[in-house]
Amino acid sequence: MIGLIRVLTVSDPAALNCHADLIEKKYGLSLVSRCIPDQTTGIHDEKTEQIAIPKIISLGKELVESGCQLLLVSCAADPAVMQLRSATAVPVIGAGSAAALVANASGKKTGVIGITEEVPAIVAHTLGNNFKGYLKPEGINNTNDLLSSEGQSACVQAVETLIANGAEQIQFACTGMGTINLKQILSANGITVPLIDAVEAEGLFASFYR
């Protein structure tokens, strides 16, 4: 059994399971999704990340105790991933580092878009010399802002800017971009460079442990 930890607090089952559903559809994996409490805007800065970390650790331990043999932390900042690796005996995969590792496989210069003021540290560190630049789309301050048409248009504009500045591919540094299927939105707006979705990437690595 694979446990998937959402860092956005949601009550609607469809919203809770959307990342697991994407992974199941693409890789044929079965997952159980749980979300941390009291974070209705998810993680979008250092303060919200620090508040979330102990909740993620606690939830991860609960999932392992319930029988999960693999954990996915579905957040591009990889919050609490290192702590969970130390606290449990199961593999723990973070969405941000997973996406960056996929991006590095091609050796292409990678532009990154996300919802934080600065690129998540784990993403920049993992990309290394392949990191080409980072943008937070205008008006996007947390994952919920991605749901609006204005937010999605801002994502398109940010990606176009990164490509104009030399990015050969784009990595999403927010799993909420998988929730809205940003890959499809960008493709519909004429973006043709490779697009690395963090939810798909964590699912890819999980598929090796099925």
JSON list of C-alpha atoms in Angstrom, two decimals:
[
{"chain": "A", "resi": 1, "resn": "MET", "atom": "CA", "xyz": [0.00, 0.00, 0.00]},
{"chain": "A", "resi": 2, "resn": "ILE", "atom": "CA", "xyz": [1.24, 3.49, -0.91]},
{"chain": "A", "resi": 3, "resn": "GLY", "atom": "CA", "xyz": [0.42, 6.47, 1.26]},
{"chain": "A", "resi": 4, "resn": "LEU", "atom": "CA", "xyz": [0.11, 9.89, -0.35]},
{"chain": "A", "resi": 5, "resn": "ILE", "atom": "CA", "xyz": [0.29, 12.94, 1.91]},
{"chain": "A", "resi": 6, "resn": "ARG", "atom": "CA", "xyz": [-1.48, 16.10, 0.76]},
{"chain": "A", "resi": 7, "resn": "VAL", "atom": "CA", "xyz": [-0.28, 19.34, 2.37]},
{"chain": "A", "resi": 8, "resn": "LEU", "atom": "CA", "xyz": [-3.49, 21.13, 1.38]},
{"chain": "A", "resi": 9, "resn": "THR", "atom": "CA", "xyz": [-6.39, 20.57, 3.78]},
{"chain": "A", "resi": 10, "resn": "VAL", "atom": "CA", "xyz": [-9.50, 19.51, 1.85]},
{"chain": "A", "resi": 11, "resn": "SER", "atom": "CA", "xyz": [-12.71, 17.77, 2.87]},
{"chain": "A", "resi": 12, "resn": "ASP", "atom": "CA", "xyz": [-14.12, 16.85, -0.54]},
{"chain": "A", "resi": 13, "resn": "PRO", "atom": "CA", "xyz": [-13.08, 13.26, -1.40]},
{"chain": "A", "resi": 14, "resn": "ALA", "atom": "CA", "xyz": [-12.55, 14.10, -5.08]},
{"chain": "A", "resi": 15, "resn": "ALA", "atom": "CA", "xyz": [-10.21, 16.95, -4.18]},
{"chain": "A", "resi": 16, "resn": "LEU", "atom": "CA", "xyz": [-8.38, 14.81, -1.62]},
{"chain": "A", "resi": 17, "resn": "ASN", "atom": "CA", "xyz": [-7.80, 11.98, -4.06]},
{"chain": "A", "resi": 18, "resn": "CYS", "atom": "CA", "xyz": [-7.01, 13.98, -7.21]},
{"chain": "A", "resi": 19, "resn": "HIS", "atom": "CA", "xyz": [-3.24, 13.42, -7.06]},
{"chain": "A", "resi": 20, "resn": "ALA", "atom": "CA", "xyz": [-3.70, 9.71, -6.30]},
{"chain": "A", "resi": 21, "resn": "ASP", "atom": "CA", "xyz": [-6.16, 9.44, -9.17]},
{"chain": "A", "resi": 22, "resn": "LEU", "atom": "CA", "xyz": [-3.66, 11.02, -11.58]},
{"chain": "A", "resi": 23, "resn": "ILE", "atom": "CA", "xyz": [-0.95, 8.57, -10.50]},
{"chain": "A", "resi": 24, "resn": "GLU", "atom": "CA", "xyz": [-3.29, 5.58, -10.61]},
{"chain": "A", "resi": 25, "resn": "LYS", "atom": "CA", "xyz": [-4.43, 6.48, -14.12]},
{"chain": "A", "resi": 26, "resn": "LYS", "atom": "CA", "xyz": [-0.89, 6.97, -15.44]},
{"chain": "A", "resi": 27, "resn": "TYR", "atom": "CA", "xyz": [0.97, 4.18, -13.63]},
{"chain": "A", "resi": 28, "resn": "GLY", "atom": "CA", "xyz": [-1.67, 1.73, -12.44]},
{"chain": "A", "resi": 29, "resn": "LEU", "atom": "CA", "xyz": [-0.79, 2.20, -8.77]},
{"chain": "A", "resi": 30, "resn": "SER", "atom": "CA", "xyz": [-3.22, 2.04, -5.87]},
{"chain": "A", "resi": 31, "resn": "LEU", "atom": "CA", "xyz": [-2.78, 4.76, -3.24]},
{"chain": "A", "resi": 32, "resn": "VAL", "atom": "CA", "xyz": [-4.43, 5.96, -0.06]},
{"chain": "A", "resi": 33, "resn": "SER", "atom": "CA", "xyz": [-4.58, 9.76, 0.32]},
{"chain": "A", "resi": 34, "resn": "ARG", "atom": "CA", "xyz": [-4.61, 11.70, 3.56]},
{"chain": "A", "resi": 35, "resn": "CYS", "atom": "CA", "xyz": [-4.21, 15.43, 4.17]},
{"chain": "A", "resi": 36, "resn": "ILE", "atom": "CA", "xyz": [-2.75, 17.35, 7.07]},
{"chain": "A", "resi": 37, "resn": "PRO", "atom": "CA", "xyz": [-5.16, 19.46, 9.15]},
{"chain": "A", "resi": 38, "resn": "ASP", "atom": "CA", "xyz": [-5.68, 23.22, 9.25]},
{"chain": "A", "resi": 39, "resn": "GLN", "atom": "CA", "xyz": [-3.76, 24.23, 6.10]},
{"chain": "A", "resi": 40, "resn": "THR", "atom": "CA", "xyz": [-6.46, 25.39, 3.72]},
{"chain": "A", "resi": 41, "resn": "THR", "atom": "CA", "xyz": [-3.92, 27.30, 1.61]},
{"chain": "A", "resi": 42, "resn": "GLY", "atom": "CA", "xyz": [-1.32, 24.54, 1.75]},
{"chain": "A", "resi": 43, "resn": "ILE", "atom": "CA", "xyz": [2.37, 25.40, 1.82]},
{"chain": "A", "resi": 44, "resn": "HIS", "atom": "CA", "xyz": [3.38, 28.60, 0.05]},
{"chain": "A", "resi": 45, "resn": "ASP", "atom": "CA", "xyz": [6.14, 30.17, 2.18]},
{"chain": "A", "resi": 46, "resn": "GLU", "atom": "CA", "xyz": [8.62, 29.35, 4.96]},
{"chain": "A", "resi": 47, "resn": "LYS", "atom": "CA", "xyz": [6.08, 29.98, 7.72]},
{"chain": "A", "resi": 48, "resn": "THR", "atom": "CA", "xyz": [3.45, 27.63, 6.31]},
{"chain": "A", "resi": 49, "resn": "GLU", "atom": "CA", "xyz": [6.12, 25.00, 5.63]},
{"chain": "A", "resi": 50, "resn": "GLN", "atom": "CA", "xyz": [7.41, 25.08, 9.20]},
{"chain": "A", "resi": 51, "resn": "ILE", "atom": "CA", "xyz": [3.86, 24.79, 10.55]},
{"chain": "A", "resi": 52, "resn": "ALA", "atom": "CA", "xyz": [3.22, 21.83, 8.26]},
{"chain": "A", "resi": 53, "resn": "ILE", "atom": "CA", "xyz": [6.36, 19.79, 8.94]},
{"chain": "A", "resi": 54, "resn": "PRO", "atom": "CA", "xyz": [5.34, 18.22, 12.29]},
{"chain": "A", "resi": 55, "resn": "LYS", "atom": "CA", "xyz": [1.89, 17.45, 10.87]},
{"chain": "A", "resi": 56, "resn": "ILE", "atom": "CA", "xyz": [3.44, 15.69, 7.87]},
{"chain": "A", "resi": 57, "resn": "ILE", "atom": "CA", "xyz": [5.74, 13.65, 10.10]},
{"chain": "A", "resi": 58, "resn": "SER", "atom": "CA", "xyz": [2.85, 12.60, 12.33]},
{"chain": "A", "resi": 59, "resn": "LEU", "atom": "CA", "xyz": [0.64, 11.67, 9.37]},
{"chain": "A", "resi": 60, "resn": "GLY", "atom": "CA", "xyz": [3.46, 9.78, 7.68]},
{"chain": "A", "resi": 61, "resn": "LYS", "atom": "CA", "xyz": [4.04, 7.68, 10.77]},
{"chain": "A", "resi": 62, "resn": "GLU", "atom": "CA", "xyz": [0.31, 6.95, 10.99]},
{"chain": "A", "resi": 63, "resn": "LEU", "atom": "CA", "xyz": [0.24, 5.79, 7.38]},
{"chain": "A", "resi": 64, "resn": "VAL", "atom": "CA", "xyz": [3.21, 3.48, 7.92]},
{"chain": "A", "resi": 65, "resn": "GLU", "atom": "CA", "xyz": [1.63, 2.07, 11.07]},
{"chain": "A", "resi": 66, "resn": "SER", "atom": "CA", "xyz": [-1.54, 1.38, 9.06]},
{"chain": "A", "resi": 67, "resn": "GLY", "atom": "CA", "xyz": [0.45, -0.68, 6.56]},
{"chain": "A", "resi": 68, "resn": "CYS", "atom": "CA", "xyz": [1.84, 1.69, 3.96]},
{"chain": "A", "resi": 69, "resn": "GLN", "atom": "CA", "xyz": [5.16, 0.50, 2.58]},
{"chain": "A", "resi": 70, "resn": "LEU", "atom": "CA", "xyz": [5.92, 3.66, 0.62]},
{"chain": "A", "resi": 71, "resn": "LEU", "atom": "CA", "xyz": [5.16, 7.33, 1.27]},
{"chain": "A", "resi": 72, "resn": "LEU", "atom": "CA", "xyz": [4.73, 10.19, -1.19]},
{"chain": "A", "resi": 73, "resn": "VAL", "atom": "CA", "xyz": [4.85, 13.76, 0.12]},
{"chain": "A", "resi": 74, "resn": "SER", "atom": "CA", "xyz": [2.90, 15.51, -2.60]},
{"chain": "A", "resi": 75, "resn": "CYS", "atom": "CA", "xyz": [4.51, 18.93, -2.33]},
{"chain": "A", "resi": 76, "resn": "ALA", "atom": "CA", "xyz": [7.31, 20.35, -4.46]},
{"chain": "A", "resi": 77, "resn": "ALA", "atom": "CA", "xyz": [9.20, 21.73, -1.45]},
{"chain": "A", "resi": 78, "resn": "ASP", "atom": "CA", "xyz": [9.71, 18.16, -0.15]},
{"chain": "A", "resi": 79, "resn": "PRO", "atom": "CA", "xyz": [8.67, 19.20, 3.38]},
{"chain": "A", "resi": 80, "resn": "ALA", "atom": "CA", "xyz": [9.54, 16.65, 6.10]},
{"chain": "A", "resi": 81, "resn": "VAL", "atom": "CA", "xyz": [10.85, 14.15, 3.54]},
{"chain": "A", "resi": 82, "resn": "MET", "atom": "CA", "xyz": [14.26, 13.83, 5.20]},
{"chain": "A", "resi": 83, "resn": "GLN", "atom": "CA", "xyz": [12.68, 13.58, 8.66]},
{"chain": "A", "resi": 84, "resn": "LEU", "atom": "CA", "xyz": [10.30, 10.84, 7.54]},
{"chain": "A", "resi": 85, "resn": "ARG", "atom": "CA", "xyz": [13.15, 8.90, 6.00]},
{"chain": "A", "resi": 86, "resn": "SER", "atom": "CA", "xyz": [14.85, 8.94, 9.39]},
{"chain": "A", "resi": 87, "resn": "ALA", "atom": "CA", "xyz": [11.67, 8.24, 11.37]},
{"chain": "A", "resi": 88, "resn": "THR", "atom": "CA", "xyz": [10.34, 5.34, 9.26]},
{"chain": "A", "resi": 89, "resn": "ALA", "atom": "CA", "xyz": [11.77, 2.29, 7.53]},
{"chain": "A", "resi": 90, "resn": "VAL", "atom": "CA", "xyz": [9.94, 2.80, 4.23]},
{"chain": "A", "resi": 91, "resn": "PRO", "atom": "CA", "xyz": [10.97, 4.70, 1.09]},
{"chain": "A", "resi": 92, "resn": "VAL", "atom": "CA", "xyz": [9.83, 8.34, 1.15]},
{"chain": "A", "resi": 93, "resn": "ILE", "atom": "CA", "xyz": [9.54, 10.27, -2.13]},
{"chain": "A", "resi": 94, "resn": "GLY", "atom": "CA", "xyz": [9.14, 14.04, -2.41]},
{"chain": "A", "resi": 95, "resn": "ALA", "atom": "CA", "xyz": [7.44, 15.55, -5.44]},
{"chain": "A", "resi": 96, "resn": "GLY", "atom": "CA", "xyz": [9.95, 18.37, -5.91]},
{"chain": "A", "resi": 97, "resn": "SER", "atom": "CA", "xyz": [13.12, 16.30, -5.99]},
{"chain": "A", "resi": 98, "resn": "ALA", "atom": "CA", "xyz": [11.37, 13.63, -8.08]},
{"chain": "A", "resi": 99, "resn": "ALA", "atom": "CA", "xyz": [10.46, 16.21, -10.73]},
{"chain": "A", "resi": 100, "resn": "ALA", "atom": "CA", "xyz": [13.95, 17.68, -10.73]},
{"chain": "A", "resi": 101, "resn": "LEU", "atom": "CA", "xyz": [15.48, 14.23, -11.18]},
{"chain": "A", "resi": 102, "resn": "VAL", "atom": "CA", "xyz": [13.20, 13.62, -14.16]},
{"chain": "A", "resi": 103, "resn": "ALA", "atom": "CA", "xyz": [14.21, 17.01, -15.58]},
{"chain": "A", "resi": 104, "resn": "ASN", "atom": "CA", "xyz": [17.90, 16.19, -15.16]},
{"chain": "A", "resi": 105, "resn": "ALA", "atom": "CA", "xyz": [17.53, 12.97, -17.13]},
{"chain": "A", "resi": 106, "resn": "SER", "atom": "CA", "xyz": [17.42, 14.97, -20.37]},
{"chain": "A", "resi": 107, "resn": "GLY", "atom": "CA", "xyz": [20.27, 17.32, -19.52]},
{"chain": "A", "resi": 108, "resn": "LYS", "atom": "CA", "xyz": [18.20, 20.25, -20.78]},
{"chain": "A", "resi": 109, "resn": "LYS", "atom": "CA", "xyz": [18.24, 23.69, -19.18]},
{"chain": "A", "resi": 110, "resn": "THR", "atom": "CA", "xyz": [15.20, 23.79, -16.94]},
{"chain": "A", "resi": 111, "resn": "GLY", "atom": "CA", "xyz": [12.97, 26.74, -16.15]},
{"chain": "A", "resi": 112, "resn": "VAL", "atom": "CA", "xyz": [10.86, 26.36, -13.02]},
{"chain": "A", "resi": 113, "resn": "ILE", "atom": "CA", "xyz": [7.50, 27.89, -12.09]},
{"chain": "A", "resi": 114, "resn": "GLY", "atom": "CA", "xyz": [5.97, 27.75, -8.63]},
{"chain": "A", "resi": 115, "resn": "ILE", "atom": "CA", "xyz": [3.94, 29.58, -6.00]},
{"chain": "A", "resi": 116, "resn": "THR", "atom": "CA", "xyz": [6.69, 30.64, -3.60]},
{"chain": "A", "resi": 117, "resn": "GLU", "atom": "CA", "xyz": [8.76, 33.81, -3.83]},
{"chain": "A", "resi": 118, "resn": "GLU", "atom": "CA", "xyz": [11.92, 31.78, -4.40]},
{"chain": "A", "resi": 119, "resn": "VAL", "atom": "CA", "xyz": [12.49, 28.42, -6.04]},
{"chain": "A", "resi": 120, "resn": "PRO", "atom": "CA", "xyz": [12.19, 25.54, -3.54]},
{"chain": "A", "resi": 121, "resn": "ALA", "atom": "CA", "xyz": [15.69, 24.78, -2.28]},
{"chain": "A", "resi": 122, "resn": "ILE", "atom": "CA", "xyz": [15.44, 21.07, -3.00]},
{"chain": "A", "resi": 123, "resn": "VAL", "atom": "CA", "xyz": [14.53, 21.80, -6.62]},
{"chain": "A", "resi": 124, "resn": "ALA", "atom": "CA", "xyz": [17.42, 24.20, -7.24]},
{"chain": "A", "resi": 125, "resn": "HIS", "atom": "CA", "xyz": [19.87, 21.88, -5.45]},
{"chain": "A", "resi": 126, "resn": "THR", "atom": "CA", "xyz": [18.76, 18.83, -7.41]},
{"chain": "A", "resi": 127, "resn": "LEU", "atom": "CA", "xyz": [18.76, 20.58, -10.79]},
{"chain": "A", "resi": 128, "resn": "GLY", "atom": "CA", "xyz": [22.24, 21.97, -10.20]},
{"chain": "A", "resi": 129, "resn": "ASN", "atom": "CA", "xyz": [23.76, 23.38, -13.37]},
{"chain": "A", "resi": 130, "resn": "ASN", "atom": "CA", "xyz": [20.61, 22.59, -15.34]},
{"chain": "A", "resi": 131, "resn": "PHE", "atom": "CA", "xyz": [18.62, 25.21, -13.39]},
{"chain": "A", "resi": 132, "resn": "LYS", "atom": "CA", "xyz": [17.89, 28.04, -15.83]},
{"chain": "A", "resi": 133, "resn": "GLY", "atom": "CA", "xyz": [15.59, 30.29, -13.82]},
{"chain": "A", "resi": 134, "resn": "TYR", "atom": "CA", "xyz": [12.49, 30.56, -11.68]},
{"chain": "A", "resi": 135, "resn": "LEU", "atom": "CA", "xyz": [9.28, 32.57, -11.84]},
{"chain": "A", "resi": 136, "resn": "LYS", "atom": "CA", "xyz": [6.22, 32.88, -9.63]},
{"chain": "A", "resi": 137, "resn": "PRO", "atom": "CA", "xyz": [3.33, 33.77, -11.94]},
{"chain": "A", "resi": 138, "resn": "GLU", "atom": "CA", "xyz": [1.80, 37.16, -11.27]},
{"chain": "A", "resi": 139, "resn": "GLY", "atom": "CA", "xyz": [-1.04, 37.03, -8.76]},
{"chain": "A", "resi": 140, "resn": "ILE", "atom": "CA", "xyz": [-0.27, 33.47, -7.63]},
{"chain": "A", "resi": 141, "resn": "ASN", "atom": "CA", "xyz": [0.30, 33.40, -3.88]},
{"chain": "A", "resi": 142, "resn": "ASN", "atom": "CA", "xyz": [-0.95, 29.95, -2.92]},
{"chain": "A", "resi": 143, "resn": "THR", "atom": "CA", "xyz": [-2.17, 26.81, -4.65]},
{"chain": "A", "resi": 144, "resn": "ASN", "atom": "CA", "xyz": [-5.81, 27.91, -4.62]},
{"chain": "A", "resi": 145, "resn": "ASP", "atom": "CA", "xyz": [-4.96, 30.85, -6.92]},
{"chain": "A", "resi": 146, "resn": "LEU", "atom": "CA", "xyz": [-4.20, 28.32, -9.67]},
{"chain": "A", "resi": 147, "resn": "LEU", "atom": "CA", "xyz": [-7.88, 27.45, -9.94]},
{"chain": "A", "resi": 148, "resn": "SER", "atom": "CA", "xyz": [-8.86, 30.77, -11.54]},
{"chain": "A", "resi": 149, "resn": "SER", "atom": "CA", "xyz": [-8.62, 31.52, -15.24]},
{"chain": "A", "resi": 150, "resn": "GLU", "atom": "CA", "xyz": [-6.51, 34.57, -14.38]},
{"chain": "A", "resi": 151, "resn": "GLY", "atom": "CA", "xyz": [-4.06, 32.40, -12.46]},
{"chain": "A", "resi": 152, "resn": "GLN", "atom": "CA", "xyz": [-3.79, 29.93, -15.30]},
{"chain": "A", "resi": 153, "resn": "SER", "atom": "CA", "xyz": [-3.19, 32.73, -17.81]},
{"chain": "A", "resi": 154, "resn": "ALA", "atom": "CA", "xyz": [-0.43, 34.04, -15.55]},
{"chain": "A", "resi": 155, "resn": "CYS", "atom": "CA", "xyz": [1.17, 30.58, -15.60]},
{"chain": "A", "resi": 156, "resn": "VAL", "atom": "CA", "xyz": [1.19, 30.60, -19.39]},
{"chain": "A", "resi": 157, "resn": "GLN", "atom": "CA", "xyz": [2.83, 34.03, -19.41]},
{"chain": "A", "resi": 158, "resn": "ALA", "atom": "CA", "xyz": [5.48, 32.94, -16.90]},
{"chain": "A", "resi": 159, "resn": "VAL", "atom": "CA", "xyz": [6.34, 29.87, -18.94]},
{"chain": "A", "resi": 160, "resn": "GLU", "atom": "CA", "xyz": [6.62, 31.93, -22.12]},
{"chain": "A", "resi": 161, "resn": "THR", "atom": "CA", "xyz": [9.03, 34.29, -20.32]},
{"chain": "A", "resi": 162, "resn": "LEU", "atom": "CA", "xyz": [11.19, 31.42, -19.05]},
{"chain": "A", "resi": 163, "resn": "ILE", "atom": "CA", "xyz": [11.40, 29.95, -22.55]},
{"chain": "A", "resi": 164, "resn": "ALA", "atom": "CA", "xyz": [12.28, 33.35, -24.01]},
{"chain": "A", "resi": 165, "resn": "ASN", "atom": "CA", "xyz": [15.08, 33.53, -21.44]},
{"chain": "A", "resi": 166, "resn": "GLY", "atom": "CA", "xyz": [16.58, 30.25, -22.57]},
{"chain": "A", "resi": 167, "resn": "ALA", "atom": "CA", "xyz": [14.72, 27.48, -20.76]},
{"chain": "A", "resi": 168, "resn": "GLU", "atom": "CA", "xyz": [14.59, 24.32, -22.87]},
{"chain": "A", "resi": 169, "resn": "GLN", "atom": "CA", "xyz": [11.99, 22.63, -20.66]},
{"chain": "A", "resi": 170, "resn": "ILE", "atom": "CA", "xyz": [9.73, 23.57, -17.75]},
{"chain": "A", "resi": 171, "resn": "GLN", "atom": "CA", "xyz": [9.37, 21.99, -14.33]},
{"chain": "A", "resi": 172, "resn": "PHE", "atom": "CA", "xyz": [6.34, 22.64, -12.13]},
{"chain": "A", "resi": 173, "resn": "ALA", "atom": "CA", "xyz": [7.34, 23.45, -8.54]},
{"chain": "A", "resi": 174, "resn": "CYS", "atom": "CA", "xyz": [3.81, 23.13, -7.20]},
{"chain": "A", "resi": 175, "resn": "THR", "atom": "CA", "xyz": [1.75, 19.95, -7.22]},
{"chain": "A", "resi": 176, "resn": "GLY", "atom": "CA", "xyz": [-1.36, 22.12, -7.58]},
{"chain": "A", "resi": 177, "resn": "MET", "atom": "CA", "xyz": [-0.26, 22.59, -11.18]},
{"chain": "A", "resi": 178, "resn": "GLY", "atom": "CA", "xyz": [-0.93, 18.90, -11.64]},
{"chain": "A", "resi": 179, "resn": "THR", "atom": "CA", "xyz": [-4.33, 19.34, -10.05]},
{"chain": "A", "resi": 180, "resn": "ILE", "atom": "CA", "xyz": [-5.36, 21.82, -12.76]},
{"chain": "A", "resi": 181, "resn": "ASN", "atom": "CA", "xyz": [-3.63, 19.84, -15.53]},
{"chain": "A", "resi": 182, "resn": "LEU", "atom": "CA", "xyz": [-1.34, 22.73, -16.39]},
{"chain": "A", "resi": 183, "resn": "LYS", "atom": "CA", "xyz": [0.42, 20.60, -18.99]},
{"chain": "A", "resi": 184, "resn": "GLN", "atom": "CA", "xyz": [-2.75, 20.53, -21.07]},
{"chain": "A", "resi": 185, "resn": "ILE", "atom": "CA", "xyz": [-3.36, 24.25, -20.57]},
{"chain": "A", "resi": 186, "resn": "LEU", "atom": "CA", "xyz": [0.16, 25.11, -21.72]},
{"chain": "A", "resi": 187, "resn": "SER", "atom": "CA", "xyz": [-0.03, 22.79, -24.71]},
{"chain": "A", "resi": 188, "resn": "ALA", "atom": "CA", "xyz": [-3.33, 24.38, -25.72]},
{"chain": "A", "resi": 189, "resn": "ASN", "atom": "CA", "xyz": [-1.54, 27.74, -25.65]},
{"chain": "A", "resi": 190, "resn": "GLY", "atom": "CA", "xyz": [1.20, 26.64, -28.03]},
{"chain": "A", "resi": 191, "resn": "ILE", "atom": "CA", "xyz": [3.89, 25.60, -25.55]},
{"chain": "A", "resi": 192, "resn": "THR", "atom": "CA", "xyz": [5.87, 22.76, -27.13]},
{"chain": "A", "resi": 193, "resn": "VAL", "atom": "CA", "xyz": [8.88, 22.29, -24.83]},
{"chain": "A", "resi": 194, "resn": "PRO", "atom": "CA", "xyz": [8.93, 19.30, -22.44]},
{"chain": "A", "resi": 195, "resn": "LEU", "atom": "CA", "xyz": [6.84, 19.85, -19.30]},
{"chain": "A", "resi": 196, "resn": "ILE", "atom": "CA", "xyz": [7.66, 18.04, -16.05]},
{"chain": "A", "resi": 197, "resn": "ASP", "atom": "CA", "xyz": [4.72, 17.68, -13.69]},
{"chain": "A", "resi": 198, "resn": "ALA", "atom": "CA", "xyz": [5.62, 17.01, -10.04]},
{"chain": "A", "resi": 199, "resn": "VAL", "atom": "CA", "xyz": [2.64, 14.70, -9.39]},
{"chain": "A", "resi": 200, "resn": "GLU", "atom": "CA", "xyz": [3.48, 12.58, -12.41]},
{"chain": "A", "resi": 201, "resn": "ALA", "atom": "CA", "xyz": [7.14, 12.53, -11.36]},
{"chain": "A", "resi": 202, "resn": "GLU", "atom": "CA", "xyz": [6.47, 11.27, -7.84]},
{"chain": "A", "resi": 203, "resn": "GLY", "atom": "CA", "xyz": [4.22, 8.61, -9.34]},
{"chain": "A", "resi": 204, "resn": "LEU", "atom": "CA", "xyz": [6.97, 7.56, -11.75]},
{"chain": "A", "resi": 205, "resn": "PHE", "atom": "CA", "xyz": [9.39, 6.93, -8.90]},
{"chain": "A", "resi": 206, "resn": "ALA", "atom": "CA", "xyz": [6.71, 5.20, -6.85]},
{"chain": "A", "resi": 207, "resn": "SER", "atom": "CA", "xyz": [6.16, 2.80, -9.77]},
{"chain": "A", "resi": 208, "resn": "PHE", "atom": "CA", "xyz": [9.62, 1.36, -9.19]},
{"chain": "A", "resi": 209, "resn": "TYR", "atom": "CA", "xyz": [8.58, 0.25, -5.69]},
{"chain": "A", "resi": 210, "resn": "ARG", "atom": "CA", "xyz": [5.21, -1.30, -6.55]}
]
